[in-house]
Amino acid sequence: MDNRFNELVNAIKVNELFHKKEVEENKKNTVLTVLAIVGIITLVAGIAVLVYRYLSCKDYDDYDEDFDYEEDIFEE
């Protein structure tokens, strides 16, 4: 009877150890999932900024000659 009781206690200890490992793995998985979501959001935001800059590219060199008011003031 003593032997059987010791086996039962050992089985309970082993189950507790496995349960602790499962809880730790779940915490690690949660952290990895959160980091993956943050990374994906950052990537999408970065791509959106690049597309915006590409599409809203304004070439100000074309307008330099049209707005030379300083030269007109000094010529008078």
XYZ file of C-alpha atoms in Angstrom:
76
model
C 0.000 0.000 0.000
C 2.859 2.349 0.817
C 4.402 1.672 -2.595
C 1.163 2.449 -4.397
C 0.731 5.699 -2.457
C 4.264 6.795 -3.399
C 3.550 6.037 -7.063
C 0.387 8.137 -6.886
C 2.252 11.062 -5.272
C 4.991 10.833 -7.903
C 2.406 10.777 -10.696
C 0.777 13.906 -9.272
C 4.169 15.680 -9.102
C 4.915 14.739 -12.708
C 1.500 16.057 -13.813
C 2.150 19.337 -11.994
C 5.498 19.715 -13.758
C 3.922 19.095 -17.165
C 1.152 21.550 -16.381
C 3.704 24.250 -15.447
C 5.539 23.673 -18.731
C 2.271 24.000 -20.669
C 1.486 27.300 -18.930
C 4.973 28.618 -19.743
C 4.578 27.563 -23.385
C 1.217 29.319 -23.579
C 2.786 32.531 -22.249
C 5.579 32.288 -24.826
C 3.073 31.690 -27.607
C 1.038 34.704 -26.504
C 4.105 36.950 -26.521
C 5.145 35.698 -29.966
C 1.640 36.271 -31.309
C 1.542 39.837 -29.996
C 4.989 40.589 -31.439
C 3.976 39.117 -34.795
C 0.842 41.292 -34.917
C 2.843 44.426 -34.034
C 5.382 43.550 -36.740
C 2.684 43.067 -39.360
C 1.032 46.384 -38.456
C 4.403 48.146 -38.666
C 5.114 46.586 -42.038
C 1.738 47.605 -43.453
C 2.144 51.156 -42.112
C 5.608 51.419 -43.647
C 4.352 50.247 -47.025
C 1.465 52.717 -46.823
C 3.888 55.584 -46.140
C 6.084 54.592 -49.070
C 3.096 54.346 -51.425
C 1.815 57.727 -50.219
C 5.196 59.366 -50.799
C 5.449 57.818 -54.251
C 1.973 58.869 -55.297
C 2.172 62.365 -53.853
C 5.573 63.127 -55.320
C 5.547 66.807 -56.193
C 8.244 68.170 -58.373
C 8.877 71.701 -57.134
C 11.616 72.324 -59.677
C 9.003 73.114 -62.328
C 7.653 76.025 -60.299
C 10.904 77.753 -59.375
C 10.841 80.127 -62.332
C 7.196 81.094 -61.929
C 7.559 82.570 -58.456
C 10.677 84.713 -58.636
C 9.154 87.831 -57.110
C 12.372 88.858 -55.374
C 14.050 89.631 -58.688
C 11.162 91.870 -59.770
C 11.350 93.917 -56.571
C 15.060 94.597 -56.855
C 14.925 95.478 -60.556
C 12.621 98.477 -60.115
